[in-house]
């Protein structure tokens, strides 16, 4: 690791201020960033730790919306959304392993936007709103506009993911086909049914990162059953291929995981 | 260099550390507590698991400075006293839950975290909780058996 200064602000305002420094970068749970630093793939001047900022940790249920603060660890999300939004809780409870879930945060996952990460699928399927706070203040952006391809998002210089607002679906489920070595999703599908239609988001599969499977959404909005998906498939073209799974296999898994998610919703 | 203070195994400690100093380096190299192992150094194997404020974490994937003011427990702090073993450690010994022993500190610390949350886990729950702990020797069978045995001993206490 290259040398850097570890900064521990006590409030969000202090964190925003600290991020104005040259080459400063937020530190969430470090479960992605620390391995990256060890490989010398990043060279920040300072890391601004968000974990100890009380106003950035917690969950609030307001009517039909779950608001999750940006530095809330996965294990806390699992615990605090269990009754209001069980599909999200189950997803959070199945990320990596217990030690990763005790440190890794929702904001870090959404900022990183790993093409095989779980939270991007939940945020996109639910049409979640992200609150990004930076030197210019806070702004809101919907998940559809926030994700911009693998590892790419609308997050600007000096901005922090401070809150994520999930409208609670009438029915929902996340199915993850685990890549056993990394414990990330080989393919993961989040299905969310709302009064005005069904949304389906897929992670782990596409070279473009998380995406909505719109044909499945239309079919499921008309008939919310696995049978409605029988004649549908996604093309292998544009799917990721590696030693773990070919593009064809990933495309196949998208169909299987979506049907399972609908059946379990 | 900033000075970092925390409580380790019940004792207050204070020492200098760089921003990039990992918690596991601080424990092993600064404090000389070499019971916590480094297996992979890439967040995969769990040999470095310790408890920070009562939660299992990978000490190779946390900075020492992030544990400022925290209550840290390592494998050295688990036993109730000198010359004694914790029931989980005893159960590992009695059930052949270790061969080379390299993964054992992390296995025991993860098991302790599990049994605190769930006093009588099923075999499936034990295997699931050990997701982030790799063992190259035992094939896990006796580790799972040891944790089941430990759960029974702790319930009887
Ligand atoms: C063994 C292992 C298994 C895993 N399995 C899974 C899995 O199954 N599914 C899954 O989804 N993920 C998995 N992960 C990733 C894990 O969920 C990470 O915790 C997560 O991707 C990153 O979150 P973090 O808080 O650790 O962020 P960090 O590692 O601290 O940061 C990651 C990036 O986000 C930035 N950042 C952090 N927080 C914020 C914020 N609030 N606002 C703006 N930028 C921020 C950082 O600057 C950095 O660029 C796994 C990780 C490991 C080590
Ligand atoms: S040494 Fe920390 S997880 Fe392997
Ligand atoms: S006993 Fe050798 S690695 Fe587990």
Tab-separated table of C-alpha atoms and ligand atoms in Angstrom:
chain	number	residue	atom	x	y	z
A	1	UNK	CA	0.000	0.000	0.000
A	2	UNK	CA	1.126	3.523	-0.700
A	3	UNK	CA	1.081	5.904	2.225
A	4	UNK	CA	-1.996	7.999	2.979
A	5	UNK	CA	-3.559	9.832	5.869
A	6	UNK	CA	-6.590	8.287	7.610
A	7	UNK	CA	-9.128	10.975	8.480
A	8	UNK	CA	-11.989	10.282	10.886
A	9	UNK	CA	-14.580	13.041	10.726
A	10	UNK	CA	-17.273	13.205	13.392
A	11	UNK	CA	-20.026	14.592	11.161
A	12	UNK	CA	-21.170	14.602	7.532
A	13	UNK	CA	-20.217	18.282	7.230
A	14	UNK	CA	-16.668	17.493	8.373
A	15	UNK	CA	-16.478	14.587	5.926
A	16	UNK	CA	-17.534	16.807	2.996
A	17	UNK	CA	-14.891	19.320	4.070
A	18	UNK	CA	-12.191	16.620	4.370
A	19	UNK	CA	-13.049	15.307	0.895
A	20	UNK	CA	-12.099	18.665	-0.613
A	21	UNK	CA	-8.437	17.853	0.039
A	22	UNK	CA	-6.320	16.797	-2.922
A	23	UNK	CA	-6.678	13.083	-3.776
A	24	UNK	CA	-9.025	12.488	-0.848
A	25	UNK	CA	-11.363	9.484	-1.126
A	26	UNK	CA	-14.209	8.156	1.045
A	27	UNK	CA	-13.635	4.949	2.993
A	28	UNK	CA	-16.781	2.926	3.655
A	29	UNK	CA	-16.256	-0.557	5.074
A	30	UNK	CA	-13.029	-0.983	3.126
A	31	UNK	CA	-14.036	-4.445	1.931
A	32	UNK	CA	-13.378	-3.474	-1.670
A	33	UNK	CA	-11.072	-0.494	-1.228
A	34	UNK	CA	-8.500	-2.068	1.120
A	35	UNK	CA	-7.787	-5.023	-1.225
A	36	UNK	CA	-7.523	-2.478	-4.073
A	37	UNK	CA	-5.013	-0.398	-2.085
A	38	UNK	CA	-2.980	-3.513	-1.286
A	39	UNK	CA	-2.632	-4.138	-5.008
A	40	UNK	CA	-1.515	-0.536	-5.443
A	41	UNK	CA	-4.366	0.052	-7.851
A	42	UNK	CA	-5.260	3.274	-6.025
A	43	UNK	CA	-3.129	5.990	-4.480
A	44	UNK	CA	-5.281	8.323	-2.388
A	45	UNK	CA	-3.700	11.192	-0.458
A	46	UNK	CA	-6.178	10.660	2.354
A	47	UNK	CA	-9.037	8.319	3.183
A	48	UNK	CA	-12.063	9.845	4.850
A	49	UNK	CA	-13.686	7.208	7.032
A	50	UNK	CA	-17.494	7.296	7.044
A	51	UNK	CA	-18.114	4.348	9.364
A	52	UNK	CA	-18.013	6.355	12.593
A	53	UNK	CA	-20.384	9.137	11.531
A	54	UNK	CA	-23.632	8.516	13.452
A	55	UNK	CA	-25.853	10.439	10.988
A	56	UNK	CA	-24.685	8.139	8.154
A	57	UNK	CA	-25.732	4.871	9.824
A	58	UNK	CA	-29.243	3.562	10.309
A	59	UNK	CA	-32.552	2.636	8.711
A	60	UNK	CA	-35.829	4.513	8.814
A	61	UNK	CA	-39.159	3.169	7.607
A	62	UNK	CA	-41.494	5.957	6.483
A	63	UNK	CA	-44.820	4.612	5.265
A	64	UNK	CA	-44.109	2.635	2.111
A	65	UNK	CA	-40.456	3.703	1.821
A	66	UNK	CA	-37.330	2.331	3.513
A	67	UNK	CA	-34.560	4.927	3.907
A	68	UNK	CA	-31.098	3.484	4.474
A	69	UNK	CA	-28.196	5.729	5.456
A	70	UNK	CA	-25.130	5.406	3.238
A	71	UNK	CA	-22.611	3.990	5.734
A	72	UNK	CA	-24.925	1.310	7.145
A	73	UNK	CA	-23.180	-2.091	7.103
A	74	UNK	CA	-24.864	-5.011	5.331
A	75	UNK	CA	-25.491	-6.865	8.621
A	76	UNK	CA	-27.331	-3.839	10.057
A	77	UNK	CA	-29.431	-3.494	6.908
A	78	UNK	CA	-30.366	-7.176	7.188
A	79	UNK	CA	-31.384	-6.707	10.800
A	80	UNK	CA	-33.215	-3.397	10.448
A	81	UNK	CA	-35.202	-4.109	7.261
A	82	UNK	CA	-36.235	-7.664	8.195
A	83	UNK	CA	-39.852	-6.816	8.929
A	84	UNK	CA	-40.437	-3.873	6.551
A	85	UNK	CA	-38.688	-5.266	3.464
A	86	UNK	CA	-37.743	-8.948	3.936
A	87	UNK	CA	-36.461	-9.478	0.367
A	88	UNK	CA	-33.896	-6.706	0.830
A	89	UNK	CA	-32.948	-8.036	4.273
A	90	UNK	CA	-32.408	-11.527	2.849
A	91	UNK	CA	-30.258	-10.110	0.048
A	92	UNK	CA	-28.090	-8.140	2.492
A	93	UNK	CA	-27.799	-11.181	4.754
A	94	UNK	CA	-26.373	-13.222	1.893
A	95	UNK	CA	-23.594	-10.853	0.783
A	96	UNK	CA	-20.137	-12.382	1.105
A	97	UNK	CA	-19.634	-13.775	4.616
A	98	UNK	CA	-20.368	-12.552	8.177
A	99	UNK	CA	-17.108	-10.606	8.579
A	100	UNK	CA	-17.656	-8.827	5.240
A	101	UNK	CA	-21.244	-8.014	6.248
A	102	UNK	CA	-20.078	-6.508	9.549
A	103	UNK	CA	-17.891	-3.955	7.733
A	104	UNK	CA	-19.090	-3.523	4.122
A	105	UNK	CA	-21.663	-0.775	3.557
A	106	UNK	CA	-24.562	-0.136	1.195
A	107	UNK	CA	-23.063	3.183	0.079
A	108	UNK	CA	-19.720	1.569	-0.689
A	109	UNK	CA	-21.410	-1.114	-2.749
A	110	UNK	CA	-23.460	1.402	-4.734
A	111	UNK	CA	-20.477	3.741	-5.215
A	112	UNK	CA	-18.328	0.889	-6.462
A	113	UNK	CA	-21.034	-0.591	-8.744
A	114	UNK	CA	-19.210	-3.876	-9.218
A	115	UNK	CA	-20.861	-5.711	-12.145
A	116	UNK	CA	-21.470	-8.709	-9.844
A	117	UNK	CA	-22.625	-6.829	-6.723
A	118	UNK	CA	-26.047	-7.405	-5.162
A	119	UNK	CA	-27.230	-3.927	-4.059
A	120	UNK	CA	-27.234	-2.410	-7.572
A	121	UNK	CA	-29.849	-5.020	-8.584
A	122	UNK	CA	-32.044	-4.146	-5.597
A	123	UNK	CA	-31.737	-0.394	-6.168
A	124	UNK	CA	-32.535	-0.660	-9.890
A	125	UNK	CA	-35.404	-3.143	-9.486
A	126	UNK	CA	-37.026	-0.933	-6.851
A	127	UNK	CA	-36.461	2.314	-8.707
A	128	UNK	CA	-34.683	3.529	-5.575
A	129	UNK	CA	-33.664	7.155	-5.153
A	130	UNK	CA	-30.090	7.862	-4.099
A	131	UNK	CA	-29.172	10.968	-2.151
A	132	UNK	CA	-25.679	12.191	-3.015
A	133	UNK	CA	-24.181	14.875	-0.812
A	134	UNK	CA	-21.176	16.974	-1.824
A	135	UNK	CA	-19.695	20.441	-1.524
A	136	UNK	CA	-22.714	21.874	-3.399
A	137	UNK	CA	-25.194	20.250	-1.013
A	138	UNK	CA	-27.472	17.240	-1.455
A	139	UNK	CA	-29.109	16.064	-4.689
A	140	UNK	CA	-31.424	13.183	-5.509
A	141	UNK	CA	-31.042	10.822	-8.431
A	142	UNK	CA	-33.056	7.766	-9.446
A	143	UNK	CA	-31.238	4.447	-9.815
A	144	UNK	CA	-32.010	4.312	-13.574
A	145	UNK	CA	-29.902	7.462	-14.100
A	146	UNK	CA	-27.298	6.725	-11.425
A	147	UNK	CA	-25.837	3.470	-12.821
A	148	UNK	CA	-23.743	4.076	-15.918
A	149	UNK	CA	-22.089	0.772	-16.796
A	150	UNK	CA	-19.703	-1.445	-14.839
A	151	UNK	CA	-17.874	0.428	-12.074
A	152	UNK	CA	-19.370	3.666	-13.462
A	153	UNK	CA	-21.958	5.874	-11.751
A	154	UNK	CA	-23.129	9.489	-11.684
A	155	UNK	CA	-21.282	10.050	-8.384
A	156	UNK	CA	-19.206	13.219	-8.689
A	157	UNK	CA	-15.901	14.354	-7.215
A	158	UNK	CA	-16.218	14.856	-3.448
A	159	UNK	CA	-19.730	13.370	-3.279
A	160	UNK	CA	-20.902	10.806	-0.743
A	161	UNK	CA	-23.834	8.379	-1.095
A	162	UNK	CA	-25.646	9.518	2.033
A	163	UNK	CA	-29.034	7.826	1.742
A	164	UNK	CA	-30.899	5.323	-0.414
A	165	UNK	CA	-34.710	5.356	-0.493
A	166	UNK	CA	-36.398	2.107	-1.497
A	167	UNK	CA	-40.135	2.143	-2.262
A	168	UNK	CA	-41.365	-1.092	-0.640
A	169	UNK	CA	-42.751	-3.487	-3.286
A	170	UNK	CA	-46.019	-5.459	-2.908
A	171	UNK	CA	-44.022	-8.604	-3.626
A	172	UNK	CA	-40.331	-9.108	-4.272
A	173	UNK	CA	-37.437	-11.543	-4.183
A	174	UNK	CA	-33.727	-11.728	-4.976
A	175	UNK	CA	-32.180	-14.888	-6.364
A	176	UNK	CA	-28.415	-15.196	-6.490
A	177	UNK	CA	-26.470	-17.921	-8.227
A	178	UNK	CA	-23.315	-17.722	-6.130
A	179	UNK	CA	-19.859	-17.776	-7.665
A	180	UNK	CA	-18.445	-19.943	-4.879
A	181	UNK	CA	-14.860	-18.647	-4.930
A	182	UNK	CA	-15.664	-14.927	-4.702
A	183	UNK	CA	-19.116	-15.291	-3.093
A	184	UNK	CA	-20.385	-12.527	-5.404
A	185	UNK	CA	-23.239	-13.210	-7.833
A	186	UNK	CA	-22.463	-15.221	-10.947
A	187	UNK	CA	-25.939	-14.026	-11.864
A	188	UNK	CA	-28.379	-12.314	-9.515
A	189	UNK	CA	-31.940	-11.205	-10.277
A	190	UNK	CA	-34.119	-8.896	-8.182
A	191	UNK	CA	-37.837	-8.914	-9.027
A	192	UNK	CA	-40.096	-6.210	-7.536
A	193	UNK	CA	-43.855	-5.945	-8.070
A	194	UNK	CA	-45.543	-2.561	-7.588
A	195	UNK	CA	-49.122	-1.411	-8.148
A	196	UNK	CA	-48.058	0.177	-11.443
A	197	UNK	CA	-45.983	-2.714	-12.782
A	198	UNK	CA	-43.160	-5.195	-12.248
A	199	UNK	CA	-39.471	-4.347	-12.441
A	200	UNK	CA	-36.659	-6.866	-13.003
A	201	UNK	CA	-32.969	-6.022	-12.529
A	202	UNK	CA	-30.072	-8.336	-13.347
A	203	UNK	CA	-26.547	-8.259	-11.919
A	204	UNK	CA	-23.476	-10.399	-12.585
A	205	UNK	CA	-24.395	-11.031	-16.197
A	206	UNK	CA	-23.923	-8.126	-18.579
A	207	UNK	CA	-20.736	-6.441	-19.756
A	208	UNK	CA	-22.667	-3.199	-19.261
A	209	UNK	CA	-23.178	-3.899	-15.544
A	210	UNK	CA	-26.574	-4.032	-13.834
A	211	UNK	CA	-29.533	-3.794	-16.259
A	212	UNK	CA	-33.331	-4.036	-16.427
A	213	UNK	CA	-34.812	-6.953	-18.344
A	214	UNK	CA	-37.693	-5.033	-19.868
A	215	UNK	CA	-39.273	-7.932	-21.849
A	216	UNK	CA	-39.640	-9.867	-18.615
A	217	UNK	CA	-41.075	-6.778	-16.900
A	218	UNK	CA	-43.814	-6.434	-19.544
A	219	UNK	CA	-44.672	-10.140	-19.400
A	220	UNK	CA	-44.745	-10.174	-15.588
A	221	UNK	CA	-46.823	-7.001	-15.363
A	222	UNK	CA	-49.469	-8.795	-17.458
A	223	UNK	CA	-49.153	-12.100	-15.573
A	224	UNK	CA	-47.002	-12.345	-12.433
A	225	UNK	CA	-46.084	-16.028	-12.688
A	226	UNK	CA	-43.011	-18.032	-13.757
A	227	UNK	CA	-45.079	-19.359	-16.691
A	228	UNK	CA	-45.246	-15.845	-18.151
A	229	UNK	CA	-41.463	-16.060	-18.742
A	230	UNK	CA	-41.446	-19.421	-20.505
A	231	UNK	CA	-40.910	-18.133	-24.045
A	232	UNK	CA	-38.480	-15.361	-23.028
A	233	UNK	CA	-34.678	-15.390	-22.970
A	234	UNK	CA	-31.856	-12.857	-23.053
A	235	UNK	CA	-29.250	-13.082	-25.843
A	236	UNK	CA	-25.768	-14.360	-24.928
A	237	UNK	CA	-24.282	-11.481	-26.859
A	238	UNK	CA	-23.048	-8.795	-24.444
A	239	UNK	CA	-22.959	-11.175	-21.484
A	240	UNK	CA	-19.719	-11.577	-19.503
A	241	UNK	CA	-17.684	-14.709	-20.087
A	242	UNK	CA	-14.886	-16.034	-17.862
A	243	UNK	CA	-13.524	-19.314	-16.510
A	244	UNK	CA	-16.529	-19.570	-14.194
A	245	UNK	CA	-19.310	-19.194	-16.752
A	246	UNK	CA	-19.642	-18.586	-20.485
A	247	UNK	CA	-21.873	-15.814	-21.902
A	248	UNK	CA	-24.368	-18.515	-22.997
A	249	UNK	CA	-24.516	-19.988	-19.499
A	250	UNK	CA	-24.982	-16.576	-17.895
A	251	UNK	CA	-27.801	-15.773	-20.341
A	252	UNK	CA	-29.426	-19.089	-19.418
A	253	UNK	CA	-29.064	-18.324	-15.701
A	254	UNK	CA	-30.818	-14.971	-16.123
A	255	UNK	CA	-33.972	-16.841	-17.173
A	256	UNK	CA	-33.672	-19.445	-14.427
A	257	UNK	CA	-33.010	-16.906	-11.643
A	258	UNK	CA	-35.864	-14.663	-12.781
A	259	UNK	CA	-38.343	-17.557	-12.770
A	260	UNK	CA	-37.139	-18.622	-9.326
A	261	UNK	CA	-37.438	-15.057	-8.004
A	262	UNK	CA	-41.029	-14.771	-9.272
A	263	UNK	CA	-41.920	-18.167	-7.815
A	264	UNK	CA	-40.467	-17.141	-4.432
A	265	UNK	CA	-41.985	-13.618	-4.381
B	1	UNK	CA	2.622	9.153	13.088
B	2	UNK	CA	-0.709	9.246	14.916
B	3	UNK	CA	-1.061	7.409	18.217
B	4	UNK	CA	-3.875	4.873	18.353
B	5	UNK	CA	-5.573	3.700	21.528
B	6	UNK	CA	-7.940	0.783	21.959
B	7	UNK	CA	-8.750	-1.986	24.378
B	8	UNK	CA	-7.310	-5.354	23.422
B	9	UNK	CA	-8.369	-8.420	25.393
B	10	UNK	CA	-9.513	-6.192	28.225
B	11	UNK	CA	-6.304	-4.151	28.488
B	12	UNK	CA	-5.942	-0.574	27.272
B	13	UNK	CA	-3.167	-0.235	24.675
B	14	UNK	CA	-1.694	2.772	22.921
B	15	UNK	CA	0.875	2.865	20.132
B	16	UNK	CA	1.886	4.761	17.021
B	17	UNK	CA	0.619	3.550	13.656
B	18	UNK	CA	0.557	4.861	10.092
B	19	UNK	CA	-2.771	5.469	8.360
B	20	UNK	CA	-2.176	2.382	6.225
B	21	UNK	CA	-1.329	0.098	9.176
B	22	UNK	CA	-3.793	-2.784	9.152
B	23	UNK	CA	-5.413	-3.907	12.387
B	24	UNK	CA	-3.768	-7.321	11.957
B	25	UNK	CA	-0.315	-5.713	11.653
B	26	UNK	CA	-0.968	-3.621	14.731
B	27	UNK	CA	-1.967	-6.716	16.707
B	28	UNK	CA	0.851	-8.958	15.491
B	29	UNK	CA	3.763	-6.600	14.926
B	30	UNK	CA	3.146	-3.760	17.368
B	31	UNK	CA	1.501	-5.666	20.211
B	32	UNK	CA	3.175	-9.041	19.565
B	33	UNK	CA	-0.140	-10.898	19.587
B	34	UNK	CA	0.717	-13.422	16.893
B	35	UNK	CA	-2.242	-15.724	17.532
B	36	UNK	CA	-4.169	-13.869	14.840
B	37	UNK	CA	-2.908	-15.247	11.528
B	38	UNK	CA	-2.552	-13.832	8.041
B	39	UNK	CA	-3.439	-16.432	5.455
B	40	UNK	CA	-4.385	-14.736	2.220
B	41	UNK	CA	-4.169	-11.009	2.991
B	42	UNK	CA	-6.932	-10.598	0.362
B	43	UNK	CA	-10.098	-10.826	2.540
B	44	UNK	CA	-10.856	-14.392	1.477
B	45	UNK	CA	-9.646	-16.887	4.104
B	46	UNK	CA	-10.706	-15.615	7.537
B	47	UNK	CA	-7.485	-16.691	9.327
B	48	UNK	CA	-7.290	-13.118	10.657
B	49	UNK	CA	-10.783	-12.906	12.196
B	50	UNK	CA	-10.968	-10.987	15.498
B	51	UNK	CA	-13.870	-9.314	17.269
B	52	UNK	CA	-14.215	-5.532	17.164
B	53	UNK	CA	-16.906	-4.271	19.526
B	54	UNK	CA	-18.322	-7.787	19.622
B	55	UNK	CA	-18.487	-8.391	15.878
B	56	UNK	CA	-16.294	-10.694	13.801
B	57	UNK	CA	-14.177	-8.800	11.265
B	58	UNK	CA	-11.229	-9.646	9.041
B	59	UNK	CA	-8.324	-7.838	10.694
B	60	UNK	CA	-6.462	-7.808	7.360
B	61	UNK	CA	-9.273	-5.704	5.882
B	62	UNK	CA	-9.555	-2.957	8.469
B	63	UNK	CA	-7.122	-0.205	9.391
B	64	UNK	CA	-5.811	-0.019	12.942
B	65	UNK	CA	-6.968	3.601	13.048
B	66	UNK	CA	-10.542	2.498	12.390
B	67	UNK	CA	-10.413	0.541	15.654
B	68	UNK	CA	-9.490	3.646	17.671
B	69	UNK	CA	-11.428	3.483	20.944
B	70	UNK	CA	-12.816	0.032	20.134
B	71	UNK	CA	-12.935	-3.089	22.237
B	72	UNK	CA	-10.941	-5.774	20.410
B	73	UNK	CA	-10.817	-9.462	21.292
B	74	UNK	CA	-8.277	-11.801	19.715
B	75	UNK	CA	-7.801	-15.541	20.132
B	76	UNK	CA	-5.425	-14.776	23.047
B	77	UNK	CA	-8.280	-13.137	24.935
B	78	UNK	CA	-10.891	-15.846	24.557
B	79	UNK	CA	-9.871	-18.248	27.331
B	80	UNK	CA	-11.136	-17.340	30.814
B	81	UNK	CA	-7.653	-17.468	32.357
B	82	UNK	CA	-4.021	-18.565	32.146
B	83	UNK	CA	-3.707	-22.305	31.451
B	84	UNK	CA	-7.411	-22.625	30.707
B	85	UNK	CA	-9.216	-23.052	27.418
B	86	UNK	CA	-12.500	-21.597	26.224
B	87	UNK	CA	-15.148	-24.331	25.657
B	88	UNK	CA	-14.871	-23.762	21.882
B	89	UNK	CA	-11.101	-24.312	22.044
B	90	UNK	CA	-11.617	-27.434	24.150
B	91	UNK	CA	-14.178	-28.765	21.705
B	92	UNK	CA	-11.800	-28.167	18.766
B	93	UNK	CA	-9.111	-30.164	20.586
B	94	UNK	CA	-11.410	-33.007	21.549
B	95	UNK	CA	-13.028	-33.325	18.120
B	96	UNK	CA	-9.856	-33.036	16.033
B	97	UNK	CA	-11.160	-29.741	14.664
B	98	UNK	CA	-7.655	-28.816	13.570
B	99	UNK	CA	-4.717	-30.377	11.795
B	100	UNK	CA	-2.039	-27.799	10.935
B	101	UNK	CA	-3.888	-25.228	13.039
B	102	UNK	CA	-3.307	-22.281	10.749
B	103	UNK	CA	-6.991	-21.518	10.192
B	104	UNK	CA	-7.942	-22.321	13.785
B	105	UNK	CA	-7.769	-18.866	15.425
B	106	UNK	CA	-10.111	-17.474	12.774
B	107	UNK	CA	-12.403	-20.511	12.926
B	108	UNK	CA	-12.678	-20.269	16.711
B	109	UNK	CA	-13.337	-16.508	16.651
B	110	UNK	CA	-16.014	-16.887	13.966
B	111	UNK	CA	-17.569	-19.757	15.932
B	112	UNK	CA	-17.593	-17.599	19.076
B	113	UNK	CA	-19.403	-14.855	17.149
B	114	UNK	CA	-21.954	-17.366	15.844
B	115	UNK	CA	-22.649	-18.968	19.236
B	116	UNK	CA	-23.179	-15.557	20.794
B	117	UNK	CA	-25.941	-14.857	18.253
B	118	UNK	CA	-27.318	-18.364	18.002
B	119	UNK	CA	-26.693	-20.652	20.960
B	120	UNK	CA	-27.786	-23.858	19.212
B	121	UNK	CA	-27.140	-23.555	15.482
B	122	UNK	CA	-27.978	-26.336	13.043
B	123	UNK	CA	-25.242	-27.952	10.981
B	124	UNK	CA	-26.377	-25.915	7.966
B	125	UNK	CA	-26.262	-22.670	9.954
B	126	UNK	CA	-22.724	-23.461	11.136
B	127	UNK	CA	-21.528	-24.176	7.598
B	128	UNK	CA	-23.133	-20.982	6.358
B	129	UNK	CA	-21.542	-18.858	9.090
B	130	UNK	CA	-18.129	-20.322	8.208
B	131	UNK	CA	-18.536	-19.131	4.594
B	132	UNK	CA	-15.586	-16.754	4.967
B	133	UNK	CA	-13.241	-19.152	6.774
B	134	UNK	CA	-11.148	-21.495	4.666
B	135	UNK	CA	-9.406	-24.623	5.930
B	136	UNK	CA	-7.002	-26.536	3.710
B	137	UNK	CA	-6.642	-29.539	6.021
B	138	UNK	CA	-9.706	-30.840	7.798
B	139	UNK	CA	-12.416	-30.900	5.159
B	140	UNK	CA	-14.521	-28.932	7.691
B	141	UNK	CA	-16.306	-32.015	9.041
B	142	UNK	CA	-14.601	-31.979	12.430
B	143	UNK	CA	-14.734	-28.204	12.675
B	144	UNK	CA	-18.519	-28.357	12.354
B	145	UNK	CA	-18.628	-31.201	14.873
B	146	UNK	CA	-16.475	-29.214	17.286
B	147	UNK	CA	-18.766	-26.196	17.087
B	148	UNK	CA	-21.835	-28.367	17.684
B	149	UNK	CA	-20.065	-29.907	20.670
B	150	UNK	CA	-19.056	-26.455	21.958
B	151	UNK	CA	-22.662	-25.261	21.698
B	152	UNK	CA	-23.708	-28.174	23.910
B	153	UNK	CA	-20.930	-27.507	26.458
B	154	UNK	CA	-21.746	-23.816	26.643
B	155	UNK	CA	-25.469	-24.535	27.092
B	156	UNK	CA	-24.627	-26.917	29.949
B	157	UNK	CA	-22.486	-24.304	31.730
C	1	LIG	C1	-14.987	-11.960	0.425
C	1	LIG	C2	-15.930	-10.902	-0.105
C	1	LIG	C3	-17.167	-11.278	-0.580
C	1	LIG	C4	-18.054	-10.330	-1.088
C	1	LIG	N1	-19.254	-10.759	-1.571
C	1	LIG	C5	-20.131	-9.859	-2.064
C	1	LIG	C6	-21.402	-10.258	-2.555
C	1	LIG	O1	-21.772	-11.427	-2.522
C	1	LIG	N2	-22.230	-9.298	-3.052
C	1	LIG	C7	-21.888	-7.986	-3.051
C	1	LIG	O2	-22.677	-7.174	-3.482
C	1	LIG	N3	-20.704	-7.571	-2.585
C	1	LIG	C8	-19.819	-8.470	-2.088
C	1	LIG	N4	-18.622	-8.037	-1.600
C	1	LIG	C9	-18.315	-6.605	-1.619
C	1	LIG	C10	-18.759	-5.954	-0.338
C	1	LIG	O3	-20.179	-5.918	-0.301
C	1	LIG	C11	-18.206	-4.547	-0.179
C	1	LIG	O4	-18.436	-4.222	1.156
C	1	LIG	C12	-18.800	-3.471	-1.020
C	1	LIG	O5	-18.769	-3.734	-2.364
C	1	LIG	C13	-18.043	-2.163	-0.837
C	1	LIG	O6	-18.504	-1.559	0.294
C	1	LIG	P1	-17.520	-0.960	1.352
C	1	LIG	O7	-18.367	-0.212	2.309
C	1	LIG	O8	-16.649	-1.987	1.877
C	1	LIG	O9	-16.738	0.130	0.484
C	1	LIG	P2	-15.189	0.487	0.393
C	1	LIG	O10	-14.394	-0.712	0.079
C	1	LIG	O11	-14.796	1.274	1.594
C	1	LIG	O12	-15.224	1.491	-0.837
C	1	LIG	C14	-15.495	1.076	-2.162
C	1	LIG	C15	-15.526	2.309	-3.062
C	1	LIG	O13	-16.643	3.128	-2.775
C	1	LIG	C16	-16.250	4.411	-2.300
C	1	LIG	N5	-17.198	4.706	-1.211
C	1	LIG	C17	-17.397	3.978	-0.073
C	1	LIG	N6	-18.459	4.436	0.611
C	1	LIG	C18	-18.941	5.494	-0.095
C	1	LIG	C19	-20.034	6.390	0.080
C	1	LIG	N7	-20.892	6.283	1.112
C	1	LIG	N8	-20.218	7.373	-0.840
C	1	LIG	C20	-19.391	7.480	-1.897
C	1	LIG	N9	-18.355	6.662	-2.133
C	1	LIG	C21	-18.136	5.672	-1.242
C	1	LIG	C22	-14.811	4.300	-1.916
C	1	LIG	O14	-14.123	5.502	-2.065
C	1	LIG	C23	-14.322	3.231	-2.888
C	1	LIG	O15	-14.053	3.797	-4.116
C	1	LIG	C24	-17.697	-8.959	-1.094
C	1	LIG	C25	-16.456	-8.569	-0.584
C	1	LIG	C26	-15.572	-9.514	-0.088
C	1	LIG	C27	-14.258	-9.068	0.455
C	2	LIG	S1	-5.739	-13.034	6.029
C	2	LIG	FE1	-7.489	-11.832	6.343
C	2	LIG	S2	-8.976	-12.929	5.226
C	2	LIG	FE2	-7.190	-14.083	4.786
C	3	LIG	S1	-6.238	-26.995	10.097
C	3	LIG	FE1	-4.836	-26.543	8.528
C	3	LIG	S2	-5.840	-24.938	7.464
C	3	LIG	FE2	-7.351	-25.586	8.830
